[in-house]
PDB file of C-alpha atoms in Angstrom:
ATOM      1  CA  MET D   1      -0.005  -0.010   0.009  1.00 59.00           C
ATOM      2  CA  VAL D   2       1.530   3.318  -1.153  1.00 68.00           C
ATOM      3  CA  SER D   3      -1.128   5.693   0.104  1.00 74.00           C
ATOM      4  CA  SER D   4      -4.823   5.841   0.936  1.00 79.00           C
ATOM      5  CA  GLU D   5      -7.510   8.364   1.723  1.00 84.00           C
ATOM      6  CA  VAL D   6     -11.097   7.930   2.936  1.00 88.00           C
ATOM      7  CA  THR D   7     -13.781  10.266   1.653  1.00 91.00           C
ATOM      8  CA  GLY D   8     -17.533   9.940   1.760  1.00 92.00           C
ATOM      9  CA  MET D   9     -20.892  11.572   1.330  1.00 94.00           C
ATOM     10  CA  VAL D  10     -24.297  11.528   3.023  1.00 95.00           C
ATOM     11  CA  GLN D  11     -27.159  11.325   0.532  1.00 96.00           C
ATOM     12  CA  ALA D  12     -30.648  12.029   1.760  1.00 96.00           C
ATOM     13  CA  ASN D  13     -34.127  11.499   0.389  1.00 96.00           C
ATOM     14  CA  SER D  14     -36.819  13.588   2.085  1.00 95.00           C
ATOM     15  CA  ARG D  15     -40.540  13.058   1.709  1.00 94.00           C
ATOM     16  CA  LEU D  16     -41.672  15.177   4.624  1.00 94.00           C
ATOM     17  CA  SER D  17     -44.572  17.664   4.673  1.00 93.00           C
ATOM     18  CA  GLY D  18     -44.527  21.072   6.261  1.00 93.00           C
ATOM     19  CA  ILE D  19     -41.318  22.719   7.439  1.00 93.00           C
ATOM     20  CA  PRO D  20     -39.492  19.984   9.401  1.00 94.00           C
ATOM     21  CA  ASP D  21     -36.333  20.938  11.282  1.00 96.00           C
ATOM     22  CA  LEU D  22     -33.892  18.043  11.444  1.00 96.00           C
ATOM     23  CA  THR D  23     -30.858  17.493  13.632  1.00 96.00           C
ATOM     24  CA  MET D  24     -28.418  14.693  12.786  1.00 96.00           C
ATOM     25  CA  THR D  25     -25.692  13.625  15.239  1.00 95.00           C
ATOM     26  CA  PHE D  26     -22.702  11.320  14.807  1.00 93.00           C
ATOM     27  CA  ILE D  27     -21.273   8.821  17.252  1.00 89.00           C
ATOM     28  CA  ASP D  28     -17.726  10.150  16.734  1.00 86.00           C
ATOM     29  CA  PRO D  29     -17.749  13.424  14.776  1.00 88.00           C
ATOM     30  CA  ASP D  30     -14.093  14.128  15.614  1.00 86.00           C
ATOM     31  CA  VAL D  31     -12.927  11.719  12.882  1.00 86.00           C
ATOM     32  CA  ILE D  32     -14.217  14.223  10.262  1.00 89.00           C
ATOM     33  CA  ASP D  33     -11.188  16.137   8.991  1.00 86.00           C
ATOM     34  CA  ASP D  34     -12.841  18.281   6.326  1.00 90.00           C
ATOM     35  CA  CYS D  35     -16.395  18.625   5.036  1.00 94.00           C
ATOM     36  CA  SER D  36     -18.790  20.569   2.840  1.00 96.00           C
ATOM     37  CA  PHE D  37     -22.585  20.876   3.120  1.00 97.00           C
ATOM     38  CA  HIS D  38     -25.762  21.417   1.179  1.00 97.00           C
ATOM     39  CA  PRO D  39     -26.928  25.059   1.406  1.00 97.00           C
ATOM     40  CA  CYS D  40     -29.771  23.987   3.691  1.00 97.00           C
ATOM     41  CA  VAL D  41     -27.309  23.065   6.481  1.00 97.00           C
ATOM     42  CA  ARG D  42     -26.542  25.585   9.272  1.00 97.00           C
ATOM     43  CA  TYR D  43     -22.753  25.536   9.071  1.00 95.00           C
ATOM     44  CA  ASN D  44     -22.235  27.632  12.231  1.00 95.00           C
ATOM     45  CA  ARG D  45     -24.157  25.066  14.260  1.00 95.00           C
ATOM     46  CA  PHE D  46     -21.897  22.317  13.005  1.00 95.00           C
ATOM     47  CA  GLU D  47     -18.793  24.318  13.805  1.00 94.00           C
ATOM     48  CA  ARG D  48     -20.048  24.953  17.309  1.00 95.00           C
ATOM     49  CA  ASP D  49     -21.761  21.665  18.312  1.00 94.00           C
ATOM     50  CA  ARG D  50     -20.556  19.150  15.618  1.00 94.00           C
ATOM     51  CA  VAL D  51     -24.185  18.364  14.690  1.00 96.00           C
ATOM     52  CA  VAL D  52     -25.872  18.755  11.280  1.00 97.00           C
ATOM     53  CA  SER D  53     -28.934  20.979  11.607  1.00 97.00           C
ATOM     54  CA  PHE D  54     -31.055  21.618   8.544  1.00 97.00           C
ATOM     55  CA  VAL D  55     -34.501  22.018   6.955  1.00 96.00           C
ATOM     56  CA  PRO D  56     -34.412  19.511   4.068  1.00 96.00           C
ATOM     57  CA  PRO D  57     -35.604  20.202   0.530  1.00 96.00           C
ATOM     58  CA  ASP D  58     -38.062  17.804  -1.082  1.00 95.00           C
ATOM     59  CA  GLY D  59     -36.653  14.734  -2.801  1.00 96.00           C
ATOM     60  CA  ALA D  60     -33.152  13.333  -3.086  1.00 97.00           C
ATOM     61  CA  PHE D  61     -30.124  15.543  -2.417  1.00 97.00           C
ATOM     62  CA  GLU D  62     -26.532  15.369  -1.208  1.00 97.00           C
ATOM     63  CA  LEU D  63     -26.490  16.493   2.382  1.00 97.00           C
ATOM     64  CA  MET D  64     -22.703  16.595   2.931  1.00 96.00           C
ATOM     65  CA  ARG D  65     -19.283  15.444   1.763  1.00 95.00           C
ATOM     66  CA  TYR D  66     -16.410  14.674   4.132  1.00 94.00           C
ATOM     67  CA  ARG D  67     -12.856  13.472   4.421  1.00 92.00           C
ATOM     68  CA  VAL D  68     -11.692  11.314   7.281  1.00 88.00           C
ATOM     69  CA  ASN D  69      -8.454  11.751   9.166  1.00 76.00           C
ATOM     70  CA  THR D  70      -6.922   8.256   9.074  1.00 74.00           C
ATOM     71  CA  LYS D  71      -3.785   7.592  11.070  1.00 65.00           C
ATOM     72  CA  ALA D  72      -2.722   4.609   8.986  1.00 69.00           C
ATOM     73  CA  ASN D  73      -3.252   3.253   5.494  1.00 74.00           C
ATOM     74  CA  VAL D  74      -6.606   1.572   4.926  1.00 83.00           C
ATOM     75  CA  SER D  75      -6.618  -2.167   4.238  1.00 87.00           C
ATOM     76  CA  ALA D  76      -9.061  -2.948   1.422  1.00 89.00           C
ATOM     77  CA  PRO D  77     -11.183  -6.123   1.627  1.00 92.00           C
ATOM     78  CA  ILE D  78     -10.021  -7.233  -1.822  1.00 93.00           C
ATOM     79  CA  TYR D  79      -6.633  -8.049  -3.380  1.00 93.00           C
ATOM     80  CA  CYS D  80      -5.380  -8.100  -6.955  1.00 94.00           C
ATOM     81  CA  GLN D  81      -2.192  -9.946  -7.918  1.00 94.00           C
ATOM     82  CA  SER D  82      -0.850  -9.331 -11.411  1.00 93.00           C
ATOM     83  CA  GLN D  83       2.096 -10.523 -13.434  1.00 91.00           C
ATOM     84  CA  VAL D  84       2.967  -9.134 -16.861  1.00 89.00           C
ATOM     85  CA  MET D  85       5.822 -10.302 -19.077  1.00 85.00           C
ATOM     86  CA  PHE D  86       6.263  -8.457 -22.378  1.00 75.00           C
ATOM     87  CA  ASN D  87       8.838 -10.839 -23.867  1.00 69.00           C
ATOM     88  CA  ASP D  88       8.903 -14.639 -23.628  1.00 52.00           C
ATOM     89  CA  SER D  89      12.065 -16.738 -23.383  1.00 51.00           C
ATOM     90  CA  GLN D  90      12.432 -16.897 -27.179  1.00 54.00           C
ATOM     91  CA  ASN D  91      11.941 -13.099 -27.585  1.00 56.00           C
ATOM     92  CA  THR D  92       9.460 -13.678 -30.423  1.00 62.00           C
ATOM     93  CA  GLY D  93       7.377 -10.545 -29.870  1.00 80.00           C
ATOM     94  CA  TYR D  94       4.828 -12.131 -27.550  1.00 84.00           C
ATOM     95  CA  GLY D  95       3.922 -11.350 -23.955  1.00 88.00           C
ATOM     96  CA  ARG D  96       1.898 -12.946 -21.191  1.00 91.00           C
ATOM     97  CA  ILE D  97      -0.414 -11.605 -18.516  1.00 93.00           C
ATOM     98  CA  SER D  98      -1.926 -13.160 -15.401  1.00 95.00           C
ATOM     99  CA  ILE D  99      -4.274 -11.547 -12.864  1.00 96.00           C
ATOM    100  CA  THR D 100      -5.925 -13.075  -9.770  1.00 96.00           C
ATOM    101  CA  VAL D 101      -8.567 -11.350  -7.659  1.00 96.00           C
ATOM    102  CA  GLY D 102      -9.784 -12.499  -4.230  1.00 94.00           C
ATOM    103  CA  GLN D 103     -11.124 -11.493  -0.855  1.00 93.00           C
ATOM    104  CA  LYS D 104      -8.784 -10.764   2.033  1.00 90.00           C
ATOM    105  CA  PRO D 105      -9.418 -12.544   5.362  1.00 87.00           C
ATOM    106  CA  THR D 106      -9.058  -9.221   7.266  1.00 84.00           C
ATOM    107  CA  SER D 107      -9.502  -5.578   6.271  1.00 86.00           C
ATOM    108  CA  SER D 108     -10.360  -2.128   7.626  1.00 86.00           C
ATOM    109  CA  LEU D 109     -14.075  -2.647   7.004  1.00 86.00           C
ATOM    110  CA  ILE D 110     -16.434  -1.903   9.910  1.00 84.00           C
ATOM    111  CA  MET D 111     -19.489  -4.171   9.806  1.00 80.00           C
ATOM    112  CA  PRO D 112     -22.687  -3.671  11.886  1.00 73.00           C
ATOM    113  CA  SER D 113     -22.658  -7.348  12.847  1.00 70.00           C
ATOM    114  CA  LYS D 114     -20.474 -10.405  12.420  1.00 69.00           C
ATOM    115  CA  GLY D 115     -21.033 -12.255   9.189  1.00 66.00           C
ATOM    116  CA  THR D 116     -19.754 -12.758   5.666  1.00 72.00           C
ATOM    117  CA  THR D 117     -18.555  -9.741   3.739  1.00 80.00           C
ATOM    118  CA  ALA D 118     -20.246  -9.447   0.327  1.00 90.00           C
ATOM    119  CA  ILE D 119     -18.029  -7.715  -2.199  1.00 94.00           C
ATOM    120  CA  GLU D 120     -20.148  -6.714  -5.170  1.00 95.00           C
ATOM    121  CA  GLU D 121     -19.817  -4.977  -8.582  1.00 96.00           C
ATOM    122  CA  VAL D 122     -16.200  -6.004  -8.921  1.00 96.00           C
ATOM    123  CA  ALA D 123     -14.672  -4.832 -12.210  1.00 97.00           C
ATOM    124  CA  LEU D 124     -11.160  -4.196 -13.523  1.00 96.00           C
ATOM    125  CA  THR D 125      -9.975  -1.714 -16.135  1.00 96.00           C
ATOM    126  CA  ILE D 126      -6.710  -3.013 -17.563  1.00 95.00           C
ATOM    127  CA  PRO D 127      -4.758  -0.635 -19.820  1.00 94.00           C
ATOM    128  CA  PHE D 128      -2.038  -2.056 -22.052  1.00 91.00           C
ATOM    129  CA  PRO D 129       1.044  -0.182 -23.283  1.00 87.00           C
ATOM    130  CA  LYS D 130       1.303   1.118 -26.844  1.00 85.00           C
ATOM    131  CA  ALA D 131       3.758  -1.667 -27.682  1.00 84.00           C
ATOM    132  CA  VAL D 132       0.884  -4.182 -27.556  1.00 88.00           C
ATOM    133  CA  ARG D 133      -0.826  -4.764 -30.920  1.00 88.00           C
ATOM    134  CA  THR D 134      -3.540  -7.171 -29.771  1.00 91.00           C
ATOM    135  CA  THR D 135      -4.402  -9.584 -26.956  1.00 93.00           C
ATOM    136  CA  ASN D 136      -5.998 -12.965 -26.375  1.00 95.00           C
ATOM    137  CA  LEU D 137      -7.548 -12.970 -22.898  1.00 96.00           C
ATOM    138  CA  THR D 138      -9.435 -15.689 -21.034  1.00 96.00           C
ATOM    139  CA  VAL D 139     -11.275 -15.425 -17.693  1.00 96.00           C
ATOM    140  CA  ASN D 140     -12.817 -18.074 -15.469  1.00 96.00           C
ATOM    141  CA  VAL D 141     -15.387 -15.694 -13.931  1.00 95.00           C
ATOM    142  CA  GLY D 142     -17.316 -12.912 -15.617  1.00 95.00           C
ATOM    143  CA  THR D 143     -16.680 -11.386 -19.029  1.00 97.00           C
ATOM    144  CA  CYS D 144     -13.691  -9.557 -20.509  1.00 97.00           C
ATOM    145  CA  LEU D 145     -13.784  -7.204 -23.491  1.00 96.00           C
ATOM    146  CA  TYR D 146     -10.627  -5.755 -25.141  1.00 95.00           C
ATOM    147  CA  ASP D 147     -10.792  -2.524 -27.158  1.00 94.00           C
ATOM    148  CA  GLU D 148      -8.232  -2.562 -29.963  1.00 91.00           C
ATOM    149  CA  ALA D 149      -8.434   1.214 -30.441  1.00 91.00           C
ATOM    150  CA  THR D 150      -7.808   2.286 -26.828  1.00 93.00           C
ATOM    151  CA  LYS D 151      -5.784  -0.825 -25.855  1.00 93.00           C
ATOM    152  CA  VAL D 152      -7.904  -1.217 -22.703  1.00 95.00           C
ATOM    153  CA  ALA D 153      -9.535  -4.401 -21.428  1.00 96.00           C
ATOM    154  CA  LYS D 154     -12.571  -4.251 -19.165  1.00 97.00           C
ATOM    155  CA  TRP D 155     -13.119  -7.309 -16.969  1.00 97.00           C
ATOM    156  CA  THR D 156     -16.542  -7.436 -15.307  1.00 97.00           C
ATOM    157  CA  ILE D 157     -16.662  -9.942 -12.429  1.00 97.00           C
ATOM    158  CA  GLY D 158     -19.702  -8.997 -10.370  1.00 96.00           C
ATOM    159  CA  LYS D 159     -20.036 -10.474  -6.870  1.00 95.00           C
ATOM    160  CA  LEU D 160     -17.040 -12.339  -5.448  1.00 93.00           C
ATOM    161  CA  SER D 161     -17.646 -15.931  -4.446  1.00 88.00           C
ATOM    162  CA  SER D 162     -15.478 -18.752  -3.088  1.00 84.00           C
ATOM    163  CA  LYS D 163     -14.034 -19.209  -6.587  1.00 89.00           C
ATOM    164  CA  ASN D 164     -11.210 -16.732  -7.098  1.00 93.00           C
ATOM    165  CA  PRO D 165     -11.508 -14.942 -10.472  1.00 96.00           C
ATOM    166  CA  GLN D 166      -8.482 -15.361 -12.726  1.00 97.00           C
ATOM    167  CA  LEU D 167      -7.461 -13.790 -16.024  1.00 97.00           C
ATOM    168  CA  THR D 168      -4.770 -15.243 -18.248  1.00 96.00           C
ATOM    169  CA  GLY D 169      -3.727 -14.377 -21.756  1.00 95.00           C
ATOM    170  CA  THR D 170      -1.122 -13.534 -24.331  1.00 93.00           C
ATOM    171  CA  MET D 171      -0.162 -10.346 -26.079  1.00 91.00           C
ATOM    172  CA  VAL D 172       1.246  -9.695 -29.562  1.00 89.00           C
ATOM    173  CA  LEU D 173       3.835  -6.916 -29.545  1.00 85.00           C
ATOM    174  CA  GLN D 174       4.438  -4.480 -32.369  1.00 80.00           C
ATOM    175  CA  GLY D 175       7.532  -2.767 -31.027  1.00 70.00           C
ATOM    176  CA  GLY D 176       7.896   0.236 -28.796  1.00 63.00           C
ATOM    177  CA  ASN D 177       8.504   0.773 -25.112  1.00 65.00           C
ATOM    178  CA  THR D 178       7.715  -2.394 -23.152  1.00 67.00           C
ATOM    179  CA  ASP D 179       8.889  -0.820 -19.877  1.00 73.00           C
ATOM    180  CA  GLU D 180       5.558   1.024 -19.665  1.00 76.00           C
ATOM    181  CA  HIS D 181       3.361  -0.488 -16.940  1.00 80.00           C
ATOM    182  CA  PRO D 182       0.017   1.316 -16.681  1.00 86.00           C
ATOM    183  CA  PRO D 183      -1.740   0.627 -13.344  1.00 91.00           C
ATOM    184  CA  ILE D 184      -4.905  -1.464 -13.186  1.00 93.00           C
ATOM    185  CA  GLN D 185      -8.095   0.275 -11.985  1.00 95.00           C
ATOM    186  CA  LEU D 186     -10.099  -1.893  -9.558  1.00 95.00           C
ATOM    187  CA  HIS D 187     -13.761  -1.135  -8.788  1.00 96.00           C
ATOM    188  CA  TRP D 188     -15.888  -2.729  -6.021  1.00 95.00           C
ATOM    189  CA  LYS D 189     -18.502  -2.016  -3.344  1.00 95.00           C
ATOM    190  CA  VAL D 190     -19.512  -3.554  -0.017  1.00 94.00           C
ATOM    191  CA  PRO D 191     -23.046  -2.989   1.240  1.00 91.00           C
ATOM    192  CA  MET D 192     -23.646  -2.382   4.984  1.00 88.00           C
ATOM    193  CA  ALA D 193     -20.000  -1.610   5.649  1.00 88.00           C
ATOM    194  CA  SER D 194     -17.848   1.405   6.475  1.00 87.00           C
ATOM    195  CA  VAL D 195     -14.138   2.275   6.614  1.00 86.00           C
ATOM    196  CA  SER D 196     -14.523   5.830   7.822  1.00 84.00           C
ATOM    197  CA  GLY D 197     -15.674   5.037  11.372  1.00 80.00           C
ATOM    198  CA  ILE D 198     -18.444   7.590  10.926  1.00 86.00           C
ATOM    199  CA  ALA D 199     -21.846   6.398  12.129  1.00 87.00           C
ATOM    200  CA  ILE D 200     -25.102   8.297  12.568  1.00 90.00           C
ATOM    201  CA  SER D 201     -26.195   8.343  16.206  1.00 91.00           C
ATOM    202  CA  SER D 202     -29.597   9.969  15.858  1.00 93.00           C
ATOM    203  CA  LEU D 203     -31.872  11.985  13.571  1.00 93.00           C
ATOM    204  CA  GLN D 204     -34.374  14.149  15.409  1.00 94.00           C
ATOM    205  CA  LEU D 205     -37.312  16.084  13.968  1.00 94.00           C
ATOM    206  CA  THR D 206     -38.844  19.222  15.472  1.00 92.00           C
ATOM    207  CA  ASN D 207     -41.339  21.830  14.312  1.00 90.00           C
ATOM    208  CA  GLU D 208     -43.819  19.118  13.184  1.00 91.00           C
ATOM    209  CA  ARG D 209     -46.152  16.797  15.158  1.00 90.00           C
ATOM    210  CA  TYR D 210     -46.002  13.634  13.017  1.00 90.00           C
ATOM    211  CA  ARG D 211     -43.547  10.729  13.488  1.00 91.00           C
ATOM    212  CA  PRO D 212     -41.611  10.109  10.272  1.00 90.00           C
ATOM    213  CA  TYR D 213     -39.982   6.896   9.036  1.00 90.00           C
ATOM    214  CA  LYS D 214     -36.191   7.099   9.369  1.00 89.00           C
ATOM    215  CA  GLY D 215     -33.678   4.676   7.882  1.00 89.00           C
ATOM    216  CA  VAL D 216     -29.938   4.651   7.320  1.00 89.00           C
ATOM    217  CA  ARG D 217     -28.014   2.488   4.822  1.00 89.00           C
ATOM    218  CA  THR D 218     -24.206   2.383   4.576  1.00 90.00           C
ATOM    219  CA  ILE D 219     -22.221   1.442   1.450  1.00 92.00           C
ATOM    220  CA  THR D 220     -18.450   1.377   0.972  1.00 92.00           C
ATOM    221  CA  ARG D 221     -17.207   1.914  -2.589  1.00 92.00           C
ATOM    222  CA  SER D 222     -13.731   1.972  -4.074  1.00 91.00           C
ATOM    223  CA  GLY D 223     -12.638   5.372  -5.261  1.00 86.00           C
ATOM    224  CA  LYS D 224      -9.470   5.714  -7.298  1.00 87.00           C
ATOM    225  CA  PHE D 225      -8.198   2.204  -6.488  1.00 89.00           C
ATOM    226  CA  GLN D 226      -5.035   1.499  -8.497  1.00 88.00           C
ATOM    227  CA  VAL D 227      -2.979  -1.662  -8.625  1.00 88.00           C
ATOM    228  CA  ARG D 228       0.567  -1.546  -9.977  1.00 84.00           C
ATOM    229  CA  THR D 229       1.520  -4.261 -12.406  1.00 79.00           C
ATOM    230  CA  ALA D 230       4.760  -6.198 -12.114  1.00 67.00           C
TER     231      ALA D 230
END
């Protein structure tokens, strides 16, 4: 792990009548290092009391964005091992590639309860150097499409299971710089999990007499998740 950063957002969907005044509190607001808010939020109240006080607009909106002050690098729940060789032993202008994806036994994920971690929407964007003319790629899970024009392969895996996804293949070289190693982009999400440590403690409504339905759902997504090839 070279570096990591945790950012997030709180998305809201309000279907309340009248002029409800909401106050949202966090279990540990001190982990928030930097944040920005929707115009409906009273920023001075957050600066003073570390609570989010607002009158919500109708419908879906982004309530806030934040960055978390992490003291150490974050351990992702997924790993990606790659091996790329641009010249075989006979130096005949061919190369080989091998990629394995799997779930780590431990990570920085914070789960609401003990149980299996479901890693979903797993996909890889694999750029090839300009020295590659074409590829022949095979995967044991999902689908893989290679674009000859952009020299980029997109491997769509979906939900990880007990079977580790593997990609193997060969490359035909056309000359050029084979020392170029573009990083692989890895995309994934984990429902009902968090790495920020931020959790909503309460959401209180005033200025109205009715009792609204309140629900919170947490999702962790990969941001700019890059894997260096070797």
